[in-house]
CSV table of C-alpha atoms in Angstrom, one decimal:
chain,number,residue,atom,x,y,z
A,1,MET,CA,10.2,-3.2,-16.1
A,2,LYS,CA,9.6,-6.4,-14.2
A,3,PHE,CA,11.2,-6.3,-10.7
A,4,LYS,CA,12.8,-9.5,-9.4
A,5,TYR,CA,12.9,-10.3,-5.7
A,6,LEU,CA,14.7,-13.2,-3.9
A,7,PRO,CA,14.8,-16.4,-6.1
A,8,ASN,CA,13.7,-19.9,-4.8
A,9,VAL,CA,11.6,-18.7,-2.0
A,10,ALA,CA,7.9,-18.7,-3.2
A,11,THR,CA,5.7,-21.3,-1.7
A,12,LEU,CA,3.6,-21.6,-4.8
A,13,GLU,CA,2.4,-25.0,-5.8
A,14,LEU,CA,0.0,-26.1,-8.7
A,15,ASP,CA,-1.4,-29.5,-9.0
A,16,GLN,CA,-1.8,-29.9,-12.7
A,17,SER,CA,-4.0,-33.1,-12.4
A,18,LYS,CA,-6.7,-31.0,-10.9
A,19,CYS,CA,-6.6,-28.1,-13.4
A,20,ASN,CA,-9.6,-27.7,-15.6
A,21,GLY,CA,-7.9,-25.1,-17.8
A,22,CYS,CA,-10.3,-22.3,-16.9
A,23,GLY,CA,-7.4,-19.9,-17.0
A,24,MET,CA,-8.5,-17.8,-13.9
A,25,CYS,CA,-4.9,-18.0,-12.5
A,26,LEU,CA,-3.6,-16.3,-15.6
A,27,VAL,CA,-6.2,-13.6,-15.3
A,28,VAL,CA,-5.8,-12.6,-11.7
A,29,CYS,CA,-1.9,-13.1,-11.3
A,30,PRO,CA,-0.4,-9.5,-11.4
A,31,GLN,CA,3.1,-11.1,-12.1
A,32,GLU,CA,2.5,-13.3,-15.0
A,33,VAL,CA,3.6,-16.4,-13.0
A,34,PHE,CA,1.5,-18.8,-15.0
A,35,SER,CA,1.1,-19.8,-18.6
A,36,PHE,CA,-1.0,-22.4,-20.6
A,37,ASN,CA,0.8,-25.5,-21.9
A,38,GLU,CA,-1.6,-27.9,-23.6
A,39,LYS,CA,-4.7,-26.4,-22.2
A,40,VAL,CA,-3.5,-26.8,-18.6
A,41,SER,CA,-1.9,-24.0,-16.5
A,42,SER,CA,1.7,-24.2,-15.6
A,43,ILE,CA,4.1,-22.3,-13.3
A,44,THR,CA,6.6,-20.7,-15.6
A,45,ASP,CA,8.0,-17.9,-13.4
A,46,ARG,CA,7.8,-19.0,-9.8
A,47,ASP,CA,10.4,-16.4,-8.7
A,48,ALA,CA,8.2,-13.7,-9.7
A,49,CYS,CA,5.4,-14.8,-7.4
A,50,LEU,CA,4.7,-12.4,-4.6
A,51,GLU,CA,2.4,-14.7,-2.8
A,52,CYS,CA,-0.7,-12.5,-2.8
A,53,GLY,CA,-2.9,-15.6,-3.0
A,54,ALA,CA,-5.2,-14.3,-5.8
A,55,CYS,CA,-4.6,-17.6,-7.9
A,56,ALA,CA,-5.3,-19.9,-5.1
A,57,ARG,CA,-8.5,-18.1,-4.0
A,58,ASN,CA,-9.8,-17.9,-7.4
A,59,CYS,CA,-9.1,-21.5,-8.5
A,60,PRO,CA,-12.5,-23.2,-8.6
A,61,GLN,CA,-10.7,-26.7,-8.6
A,62,GLY,CA,-8.6,-26.0,-5.4
A,63,ALA,CA,-5.5,-26.9,-7.6
A,64,ILE,CA,-3.2,-24.1,-6.3
A,65,ARG,CA,-1.6,-23.8,-2.9
A,66,VAL,CA,0.4,-20.8,-1.6
A,67,ARG,CA,1.1,-19.4,1.8
A,68,ALA,CA,-0.4,-16.1,1.1
A,69,GLY,CA,0.8,-13.1,3.1
A,70,VAL,CA,2.0,-9.5,2.9
A,71,GLY,CA,5.7,-9.1,1.9
A,72,CYS,CA,6.1,-6.3,4.5
A,73,ALA,CA,9.1,-6.3,6.9
A,74,TYR,CA,7.4,-3.9,9.2
A,75,ALA,CA,4.5,-6.1,9.6
A,76,VAL,CA,6.8,-9.3,10.0
A,77,LEU,CA,8.6,-7.5,12.7
A,78,MET,CA,5.6,-6.5,14.6
A,79,ASP,CA,4.4,-10.0,14.4
A,80,LYS,CA,7.7,-11.5,15.5
A,81,PHE,CA,7.6,-9.4,18.6
A,82,ASN,CA,4.0,-10.0,19.2
A,83,LEU,CA,3.0,-6.4,18.8
A,84,LYS,CA,-0.5,-5.9,18.0
A,85,GLY,CA,-2.1,-3.0,16.2
A,86,SER,CA,-2.0,-1.6,12.7
A,87,CYS,CA,1.3,-1.3,10.9
A,88,CYS,CA,2.8,1.0,8.0
A,89,ASN,CA,1.5,4.2,9.8
A,90,ASP,CA,-1.8,3.5,7.7
A,91,SER,CA,0.0,4.0,4.4
A,92,CYS,CA,-0.5,0.4,3.5
A,93,GLY,CA,-3.5,-0.4,5.8
A,94,CYS,CA,-2.7,-4.0,6.3
A,95,SER,CA,-2.8,-5.3,9.9
A,96,LEU,CA,-0.9,-8.0,11.4
A,97,GLU,CA,-3.4,-10.8,11.6
A,98,ASP,CA,-3.1,-11.2,7.9
A,99,ILE,CA,0.4,-12.4,8.3
A,100,ALA,CA,-0.5,-15.6,9.8
A,101,ASP,CA,-3.5,-16.5,7.9
A,102,ARG,CA,-6.0,-14.7,5.6
B,1,MET,CA,-8.4,0.3,13.1
B,2,SER,CA,-11.4,0.3,10.8
B,3,ARG,CA,-13.5,3.4,11.6
B,4,SER,CA,-17.1,2.3,11.8
B,5,GLN,CA,-18.7,3.1,8.5
B,6,LYS,CA,-22.4,3.5,8.0
B,7,GLU,CA,-23.8,2.6,4.7
B,8,LEU,CA,-25.0,5.2,2.2
B,9,PRO,CA,-28.7,5.0,2.7
B,10,MET,CA,-30.9,4.8,-0.4
B,11,ALA,CA,-33.6,7.2,0.1
B,12,SER,CA,-36.2,4.4,0.0
B,13,SER,CA,-34.5,2.3,2.8
B,14,ASP,CA,-35.6,2.5,6.3
B,15,ASN,CA,-32.4,3.3,7.8
B,16,ALA,CA,-32.1,6.8,6.4
B,17,ALA,CA,-31.7,8.2,9.9
B,18,GLU,CA,-28.3,6.5,10.3
B,19,CYS,CA,-26.1,8.2,8.0
B,20,CYS,CA,-22.6,9.2,7.5
B,21,PRO,CA,-20.6,10.8,10.4
B,22,GLY,CA,-21.4,14.5,10.8
B,23,ALA,CA,-24.4,14.4,8.6
B,24,VAL,CA,-27.7,15.8,9.6
B,25,ALA,CA,-30.0,12.9,10.4
B,26,GLY,CA,-33.2,12.5,8.7
B,27,GLU,CA,-32.5,15.0,5.9
B,28,ASP,CA,-32.4,13.7,2.4
B,29,SER,CA,-29.6,16.2,1.4
B,30,TYR,CA,-27.4,15.6,4.2
B,31,LEU,CA,-24.8,13.8,2.0
B,32,ALA,CA,-24.7,16.6,-0.5
B,33,LEU,CA,-23.9,18.9,2.5
B,34,GLU,CA,-21.0,16.7,3.4
B,35,GLU,CA,-19.7,15.3,0.3
B,36,ASN,CA,-18.9,17.8,-2.5
B,37,TRP,CA,-18.0,15.3,-5.0
B,38,LEU,CA,-21.7,14.3,-5.5
B,39,SER,CA,-23.8,16.0,-8.1
B,40,GLY,CA,-27.6,15.2,-7.7
B,41,GLN,CA,-29.5,11.9,-7.8
B,42,ILE,CA,-30.9,9.7,-10.4
B,43,GLU,CA,-34.1,7.5,-10.1
B,44,THR,CA,-33.8,3.8,-10.2
B,45,ALA,CA,-36.1,0.9,-9.7
B,46,ALA,CA,-34.7,0.6,-6.1
B,47,GLY,CA,-35.0,4.4,-5.3
B,48,PRO,CA,-32.7,7.3,-5.9
B,49,VAL,CA,-28.9,6.9,-6.3
B,50,TRP,CA,-26.3,9.7,-5.8
B,51,ARG,CA,-24.4,10.7,-8.9
B,52,VAL,CA,-20.6,11.4,-8.5
B,53,ASP,CA,-18.6,14.0,-10.2
B,54,THR,CA,-15.9,12.8,-12.5
B,55,THR,CA,-13.6,15.8,-12.1
B,56,LEU,CA,-11.7,16.4,-8.8
B,57,ASN,CA,-12.3,19.7,-7.2
B,58,ARG,CA,-9.9,21.7,-5.1
B,59,LYS,CA,-10.9,19.9,-1.8
B,60,ASP,CA,-10.5,16.6,-3.4
B,61,GLN,CA,-6.8,17.6,-4.5
B,62,ILE,CA,-6.0,19.0,-0.9
B,63,ASP,CA,-7.3,15.9,0.6
B,64,ALA,CA,-5.0,13.8,-1.6
B,65,VAL,CA,-2.1,15.9,-0.7
B,66,LYS,CA,-2.9,15.4,3.1
B,67,MET,CA,-3.4,11.7,2.6
B,68,ARG,CA,-0.1,11.5,0.8
B,69,LEU,CA,1.7,13.2,3.8
B,70,GLY,CA,0.1,11.0,6.3
B,71,ILE,CA,-2.2,13.7,7.8
B,72,GLY,CA,-5.6,12.7,9.0
B,73,ARG,CA,-5.3,9.5,7.0
B,74,MET,CA,-8.3,7.6,8.5
B,75,SER,CA,-10.8,10.2,8.1
B,76,PHE,CA,-10.9,9.9,4.3
B,77,ALA,CA,-13.4,7.2,3.5
B,78,VAL,CA,-16.2,7.2,1.2
B,79,PRO,CA,-19.7,6.1,2.5
B,80,PRO,CA,-20.3,2.6,1.0
B,81,GLY,CA,-23.3,2.1,-1.4
B,82,LEU,CA,-24.3,2.4,-5.0
B,83,TYR,CA,-23.3,5.5,-7.0
B,84,ALA,CA,-24.1,6.6,-10.5
B,85,VAL,CA,-21.8,7.9,-13.1
B,86,GLY,CA,-23.4,9.9,-15.9
B,87,ASN,CA,-26.8,8.6,-16.7
B,88,PRO,CA,-26.5,4.9,-16.4
B,89,ASP,CA,-29.5,2.5,-17.1
B,90,ASP,CA,-30.4,-1.1,-16.2
B,91,ALA,CA,-28.0,-2.3,-18.9
B,92,SER,CA,-25.0,-0.2,-17.7
B,93,SER,CA,-21.7,-1.7,-16.2
B,94,VAL,CA,-21.1,-2.1,-12.6
B,95,ILE,CA,-17.7,-1.4,-11.2
B,96,VAL,CA,-16.9,-2.3,-7.6
B,97,SER,CA,-14.5,-0.1,-5.7
B,98,ALA,CA,-12.9,0.0,-2.3
B,99,ASN,CA,-14.0,3.0,-0.1
B,100,TYR,CA,-10.5,4.5,0.3
B,101,LYS,CA,-11.0,8.0,-0.9
B,102,LEU,CA,-7.8,8.0,-3.0
B,103,SER,CA,-8.8,4.8,-4.8
B,104,PHE,CA,-12.3,6.1,-5.4
B,105,ASP,CA,-11.0,9.5,-6.7
B,106,SER,CA,-8.5,7.9,-9.1
B,107,LEU,CA,-11.3,5.6,-10.3
B,108,ARG,CA,-14.1,8.3,-10.8
B,109,ARG,CA,-11.8,10.9,-12.5
B,110,GLU,CA,-11.2,8.2,-15.4
B,111,LEU,CA,-14.8,7.8,-16.0
B,112,SER,CA,-15.9,11.2,-17.6
B,113,GLY,CA,-18.4,10.7,-20.6
B,114,LEU,CA,-19.1,7.2,-19.5
B,115,ASN,CA,-22.6,5.9,-18.0
B,116,LEU,CA,-22.1,3.3,-15.4
B,117,TRP,CA,-22.6,2.3,-11.7
B,118,ILE,CA,-20.1,2.1,-9.0
B,119,LEU,CA,-20.5,-0.2,-6.1
B,120,VAL,CA,-18.6,1.1,-3.2
B,121,LEU,CA,-17.6,-1.5,-0.5
B,122,ASP,CA,-16.9,-1.0,3.0
B,123,THR,CA,-13.1,-1.7,3.1
B,124,GLY,CA,-12.6,0.3,6.2
B,125,GLY,CA,-11.2,3.2,4.2
B,126,ILE,CA,-8.4,1.1,2.9
B,127,ASN,CA,-7.3,0.7,-0.6
B,128,VAL,CA,-8.0,-2.2,-3.0
B,129,TRP,CA,-4.9,-4.3,-2.7
B,130,CYS,CA,-4.5,-3.9,1.0
B,131,ALA,CA,-8.0,-4.6,1.8
B,132,ALA,CA,-8.1,-7.7,-0.5
B,133,GLY,CA,-5.0,-9.0,1.4
B,134,LYS,CA,-6.6,-8.2,4.6
B,135,GLY,CA,-9.9,-9.8,3.4
B,136,THR,CA,-12.1,-6.7,4.0
B,137,PHE,CA,-12.3,-6.4,0.1
B,138,GLY,CA,-13.5,-10.1,0.1
B,139,THR,CA,-16.2,-12.4,-1.2
B,140,ALA,CA,-18.4,-11.8,1.9
B,141,GLU,CA,-18.4,-8.0,1.5
B,142,VAL,CA,-19.2,-8.1,-2.2
B,143,VAL,CA,-22.0,-10.3,-1.6
B,144,ARG,CA,-23.2,-8.1,1.3
B,145,MET,CA,-23.1,-4.9,-0.6
B,146,VAL,CA,-24.8,-6.6,-3.7
B,147,GLU,CA,-27.7,-7.4,-1.5
B,148,ALA,CA,-27.6,-4.1,0.7
B,149,SER,CA,-27.9,-1.9,-2.6
B,150,ASN,CA,-30.5,-4.0,-4.2
B,151,LEU,CA,-28.3,-4.1,-7.2
B,152,SER,CA,-30.4,-6.8,-8.8
B,153,GLU,CA,-33.3,-4.5,-8.9
B,154,VAL,CA,-31.3,-1.5,-10.4
B,155,VAL,CA,-29.6,-3.6,-13.2
B,156,SER,CA,-30.9,-6.4,-15.5
B,157,HIS,CA,-27.6,-8.0,-16.2
B,158,ARG,CA,-25.7,-10.1,-13.7
B,159,THR,CA,-22.2,-9.0,-14.1
B,160,LEU,CA,-19.7,-7.1,-11.7
B,161,ILE,CA,-16.5,-5.6,-12.8
B,162,LEU,CA,-13.9,-5.9,-9.9
B,163,PRO,CA,-10.3,-4.5,-9.9
B,164,GLN,CA,-7.9,-7.1,-10.6
B,165,LEU,CA,-6.0,-6.4,-7.5
B,166,ALA,CA,-9.1,-7.4,-5.4
B,167,ALA,CA,-8.5,-11.0,-6.5
B,168,PRO,CA,-6.4,-12.0,-3.3
B,169,GLY,CA,-9.7,-11.4,-1.3
B,170,VAL,CA,-12.5,-12.3,-3.6
B,171,ALA,CA,-13.4,-15.7,-5.1
B,172,ALA,CA,-15.1,-15.0,-8.3
B,173,HIS,CA,-16.9,-18.4,-8.3
B,174,GLU,CA,-18.1,-18.1,-4.9
B,175,VAL,CA,-19.5,-14.6,-5.6
B,176,ARG,CA,-21.4,-16.2,-8.5
B,177,SER,CA,-22.8,-19.0,-6.3
B,178,GLN,CA,-23.7,-16.8,-3.3
B,179,ALA,CA,-24.9,-13.5,-5.0
B,180,GLY,CA,-25.7,-14.7,-8.5
B,181,PHE,CA,-23.3,-12.3,-10.1
B,182,LYS,CA,-20.5,-13.1,-12.4
B,183,VAL,CA,-17.2,-11.5,-11.5
B,184,ILE,CA,-15.0,-10.2,-14.3
B,185,TYR,CA,-11.7,-8.8,-13.3
B,186,GLY,CA,-10.9,-5.5,-14.8
B,187,PRO,CA,-7.4,-3.9,-15.3
B,188,VAL,CA,-5.0,-3.2,-12.5
B,189,ARG,CA,-5.1,0.6,-13.1
B,190,ALA,CA,-8.2,2.7,-13.2
B,191,ALA,CA,-6.8,4.7,-16.2
B,192,ASP,CA,-7.4,1.5,-18.3
B,193,ILE,CA,-11.1,1.2,-17.6
B,194,PRO,CA,-12.3,3.1,-20.4
B,195,GLY,CA,-10.3,1.0,-22.9
B,196,PHE,CA,-11.3,-2.1,-20.9
B,197,LEU,CA,-14.9,-1.3,-21.5
B,198,LYS,CA,-14.5,-0.2,-24.9
B,199,ALA,CA,-12.9,-3.6,-25.7
B,200,GLY,CA,-15.9,-5.5,-24.5
B,201,LEU,CA,-14.6,-6.1,-20.9
B,202,LYS,CA,-11.3,-7.4,-22.2
B,203,ALA,CA,-8.0,-6.6,-20.5
B,204,GLY,CA,-4.9,-7.2,-22.5
B,205,PRO,CA,-1.7,-8.4,-20.8
B,206,GLU,CA,-0.3,-4.9,-20.3
B,207,MET,CA,-3.5,-4.0,-18.4
B,208,ARG,CA,-3.1,-7.0,-16.0
B,209,ARG,CA,0.6,-6.4,-14.9
B,210,THR,CA,1.4,-4.3,-11.9
B,211,SER,CA,3.9,-1.5,-12.6
B,212,PHE,CA,6.3,0.2,-10.1
B,213,THR,CA,7.4,3.3,-11.9
B,214,LEU,CA,9.5,6.1,-10.5
B,215,ALA,CA,6.5,8.2,-9.9
B,216,GLU,CA,4.6,5.1,-8.1
B,217,ARG,CA,7.7,4.6,-5.9
B,218,LEU,CA,8.3,8.3,-5.1
B,219,VAL,CA,4.7,9.1,-4.2
B,220,LEU,CA,5.3,6.8,-1.1
B,221,ALA,CA,8.3,8.7,0.1
B,222,PRO,CA,6.5,11.5,2.1
B,223,VAL,CA,4.4,9.2,4.2
B,224,GLU,CA,7.7,7.2,4.9
B,225,LEU,CA,9.5,10.4,5.7
B,226,VAL,CA,6.8,11.6,8.1
B,227,GLY,CA,6.9,8.2,9.7
B,228,VAL,CA,10.5,8.5,10.8
B,229,VAL,CA,10.3,12.1,12.0
B,230,ARG,CA,9.6,11.0,15.6
B,231,PRO,CA,12.7,8.6,15.9
B,232,LEU,CA,14.8,11.4,14.3
B,233,ILE,CA,13.7,13.8,17.0
B,234,GLY,CA,14.7,11.2,19.5
B,235,VAL,CA,18.2,11.0,18.1
B,236,ALA,CA,18.6,14.8,18.0
B,237,VAL,CA,17.5,14.9,21.8
B,238,ILE,CA,20.1,12.4,22.7
B,239,LEU,CA,22.8,14.2,20.6
B,240,LEU,CA,21.8,17.3,22.5
B,241,LEU,CA,22.3,15.6,25.8
B,242,LEU,CA,25.5,14.2,24.7
B,243,ASN,CA,26.8,17.7,23.6
B,244,LEU,CA,25.6,19.2,27.0
B,245,ILE,CA,27.5,16.5,28.9
B,246,ALA,CA,30.5,16.8,26.6
B,247,SER,CA,30.7,20.4,26.9
B,248,TYR,CA,30.4,20.2,30.7
B,249,PHE,CA,33.2,17.9,31.0
B,250,GLY,CA,35.2,19.5,28.2
B,251,ASP,CA,35.8,23.0,29.3
B,252,GLY,CA,33.4,23.3,31.9
B,253,ARG,CA,31.6,26.4,30.1
B,254,PHE,CA,28.1,26.2,28.7
B,255,LEU,CA,28.0,27.9,25.6
B,256,LEU,CA,24.5,27.4,24.4
B,257,THR,CA,25.1,28.5,20.8
B,258,SER,CA,28.1,26.0,20.4
B,259,VAL,CA,26.1,23.2,22.0
B,260,LEU,CA,23.1,23.8,19.8
B,261,GLY,CA,25.6,24.2,16.6
B,262,ASN,CA,27.3,20.8,17.5
B,263,THR,CA,23.9,19.1,18.0
B,264,VAL,CA,22.6,20.3,14.5
B,265,SER,CA,25.9,19.3,12.8
B,266,ALA,CA,25.9,15.8,14.7
B,267,SER,CA,22.3,15.3,13.6
B,268,LEU,CA,23.0,16.0,10.0
B,269,PRO,CA,24.4,12.5,9.0
B,270,PHE,CA,21.3,10.9,10.5
B,271,VAL,CA,18.9,13.3,8.5
B,272,LEU,CA,20.9,12.3,5.4
B,273,ALA,CA,20.6,8.6,6.2
B,274,VAL,CA,16.8,9.0,6.6
B,275,VAL,CA,16.6,10.9,3.3
B,276,VAL,CA,18.7,8.3,1.6
B,277,GLY,CA,16.7,5.4,3.0
B,278,THR,CA,13.2,6.9,2.3
B,279,VAL,CA,13.7,8.7,-0.9
B,280,LEU,CA,16.8,7.6,-2.7
B,281,VAL,CA,16.5,3.9,-2.2
B,282,PRO,CA,13.0,3.9,-3.7
B,283,ALA,CA,13.9,6.3,-6.6
B,284,LEU,CA,17.1,4.2,-7.6
B,285,LEU,CA,15.5,0.8,-6.8
B,286,PRO,CA,16.0,-0.9,-10.2
B,287,TYR,CA,19.5,0.6,-10.6
B,288,ILE,CA,21.1,-0.6,-7.3
B,289,PRO,CA,22.7,-4.0,-7.7
B,290,GLY,CA,21.4,-6.9,-5.7
B,291,ARG,CA,18.0,-8.3,-4.8
B,292,PRO,CA,17.4,-7.9,-1.1
B,293,LEU,CA,16.2,-4.4,-0.2
B,294,ALA,CA,18.0,-4.2,3.0
B,295,TRP,CA,21.2,-4.8,0.9
B,296,LYS,CA,20.3,-2.1,-1.6
B,297,GLY,CA,19.8,0.3,1.4
B,298,TRP,CA,23.1,-0.9,3.0
B,299,LEU,CA,25.0,0.0,-0.3
B,300,LEU,CA,23.6,3.4,-0.5
B,301,GLY,CA,24.4,3.8,3.2
B,302,VAL,CA,28.1,2.9,2.7
B,303,LEU,CA,28.3,5.5,-0.2
B,304,LEU,CA,26.6,8.1,2.0
B,305,ALA,CA,29.0,7.5,4.9
B,306,PHE,CA,31.7,7.8,2.3
B,307,ALA,CA,30.5,11.0,1.0
B,308,TYR,CA,29.8,12.6,4.2
B,309,MET,CA,33.3,11.9,5.6
B,310,THR,CA,35.1,13.1,2.5
B,311,VAL,CA,33.0,16.0,1.6
B,312,ILE,CA,31.3,17.4,4.7
B,313,VAL,CA,33.5,16.5,7.8
B,314,PRO,CA,37.0,15.5,6.4
B,315,GLY,CA,39.7,14.8,9.0
B,316,ILE,CA,37.5,13.2,11.7
B,317,THR,CA,39.1,10.5,14.0
B,318,LEU,CA,39.4,7.0,13.1
B,319,LEU,CA,36.8,6.0,15.8
B,320,GLU,CA,34.3,8.3,14.4
B,321,THR,CA,35.0,7.2,10.9
B,322,ALA,CA,34.4,3.6,11.9
B,323,ALA,CA,31.4,4.4,13.9
B,324,TYR,CA,29.7,6.2,11.1
B,325,TYR,CA,30.5,3.4,8.6
B,326,LEU,CA,28.6,1.1,11.1
B,327,VAL,CA,25.6,3.4,12.0
B,328,LEU,CA,24.6,5.0,8.7
B,329,PRO,CA,24.5,1.8,6.6
B,330,ALA,CA,22.6,0.1,9.3
B,331,ILE,CA,19.9,2.9,9.2
B,332,THR,CA,19.6,2.9,5.4
B,333,ALA,CA,19.6,-0.9,5.3
B,334,PHE,CA,16.7,-1.0,7.8
B,335,LEU,CA,14.8,1.6,5.9
B,336,GLY,CA,15.3,-0.3,2.6
B,337,MET,CA,14.2,-3.2,4.3
B,338,ASN,CA,11.1,-1.5,5.4
B,339,PHE,CA,10.3,-0.3,1.8
B,340,THR,CA,9.4,-4.0,1.2
B,341,GLY,CA,6.0,-3.2,2.5
B,342,SER,CA,5.4,-0.5,-0.2
B,343,THR,CA,6.7,-2.6,-3.1
B,344,THR,CA,4.5,-4.3,-5.6
B,345,TYR,CA,6.7,-7.5,-6.0
B,346,THR,CA,8.1,-8.7,-2.6
B,347,SER,CA,6.7,-11.9,-1.2
B,348,LEU,CA,6.3,-12.8,2.5
B,349,SER,CA,8.7,-15.8,2.1
B,350,GLY,CA,11.2,-13.5,0.7
B,351,VAL,CA,10.8,-10.8,3.3
B,352,VAL,CA,11.1,-13.4,6.1
B,353,LYS,CA,14.4,-14.9,4.5
B,354,GLU,CA,15.9,-11.3,3.9
B,355,MET,CA,15.1,-10.1,7.5
B,356,GLY,CA,16.6,-13.4,9.1
B,357,VAL,CA,20.0,-12.3,7.7
B,358,ALA,CA,19.7,-8.7,7.7
B,359,LEU,CA,18.1,-7.8,11.0
B,360,PRO,CA,20.8,-9.2,13.3
B,361,LEU,CA,23.5,-7.6,11.2
B,362,ILE,CA,21.7,-4.2,11.3
B,363,ILE,CA,21.3,-4.4,15.1
B,364,ILE,CA,24.9,-5.4,15.7
B,365,SER,CA,26.2,-2.8,13.4
B,366,ALA,CA,24.1,0.0,14.7
B,367,GLY,CA,24.9,-0.9,18.3
B,368,LEU,CA,28.6,-1.0,17.8
B,369,GLY,CA,28.4,2.2,15.8
B,370,LEU,CA,26.4,4.0,18.4
B,371,ILE,CA,28.8,2.9,21.1
B,372,GLY,CA,31.6,4.3,19.0
B,373,LEU,CA,29.9,7.6,18.5
B,374,GLY,CA,29.2,7.9,22.1
B,375,THR,CA,32.7,7.1,23.2
B,376,ALA,CA,34.1,9.7,20.7
B,377,TYR,CA,32.5,12.4,22.7
B,378,PHE,CA,34.6,11.5,25.7
B,379,VAL,CA,38.0,10.7,24.2
């Protein structure tokens, strides 16, 4: 079963003119957001994107942009109130600086 | 938060005196004393390498339970370094792993009968997905450990197999240019590794998708539950004080048993709300209508409030009824929203949007409800 989260929020962008068709984004995406269309990658399920940033980091052409971050309410909350330290009582292990940039 | 990790020293390296915490410095067998999941060493061109068991022993299993309960979580890290599985040679595959003990255990137990190498990175004792997000399972750490372990002397090929979920932190093309090793992303789940190796390092689409099964959702519940024990105790203490005050102003007699009894029964709906929010919401996640997790939690909270007041305490006052309808769904909505951190599919943008709407409503609802409940003690 494929879980769906809120529609029309993902910040994912693909510049197809830069794509060389290496297919790395299709490999690394855990949500099957991309598919091949005429040997060029295209975004076919943007709403499934969880903004993990794997595609952008592994695109050798720099054709993909996404505001990568952790979709964790607790971390967002801590960040909002400027509380530093670890979140998620260690079950997730992420820390707050990832929210802003990683 | 990352505990300082010393690298697993190769017997040939000059830092053998620096070893894992609690180990006997300078002794070659120090690791075997500490780590009961090792079974001997094998010789390589870069010195001896420890071999790992592919079966989990009793201590591994007890440790896993403790980790799932959130007890002593940070003390479960594997010393970074190169390990052997079976009897690998210079042509055997190299699998790269995080040094979170649970991740490492779930990897090695899938590898029985195989001959290969495991390169354990220093991810601060954190799992692959979270470490990749944080960047500790990143390009720099992969490059550093390839060099620190003298991997290019141990194997003749130049290929690393990384878990696919490391991809948010690792740029495959940069590892190739910096360390000379080609990165192949393996399957999401360790259980698929034997099939992936057999297929010639090919992962089918089903190996590349994350799943979020009932078992995967529920295994997170104990840690979530343990996390809310402290606020729950706080609630119980406040209720105890309220009952004491109410008892004093009520009939002026302190009947300890009735005060305690009232406190327990007044705490019950809060305990139920916590169980609904941390266990029932994850369990029923795909079946609760609507997308936002706060909304899913809120819906179950309304059902809980209804069930509580029709089955457990029928005939309470209108004020208390209204108060419970405001408080209980606010708690379950908050806990549902919190579950976004445990899911495999929620995006930062989505969470920010959801919170912008849900959080003010939760605060207002909980605040009004608590005022109502407090008032109900004195009218």
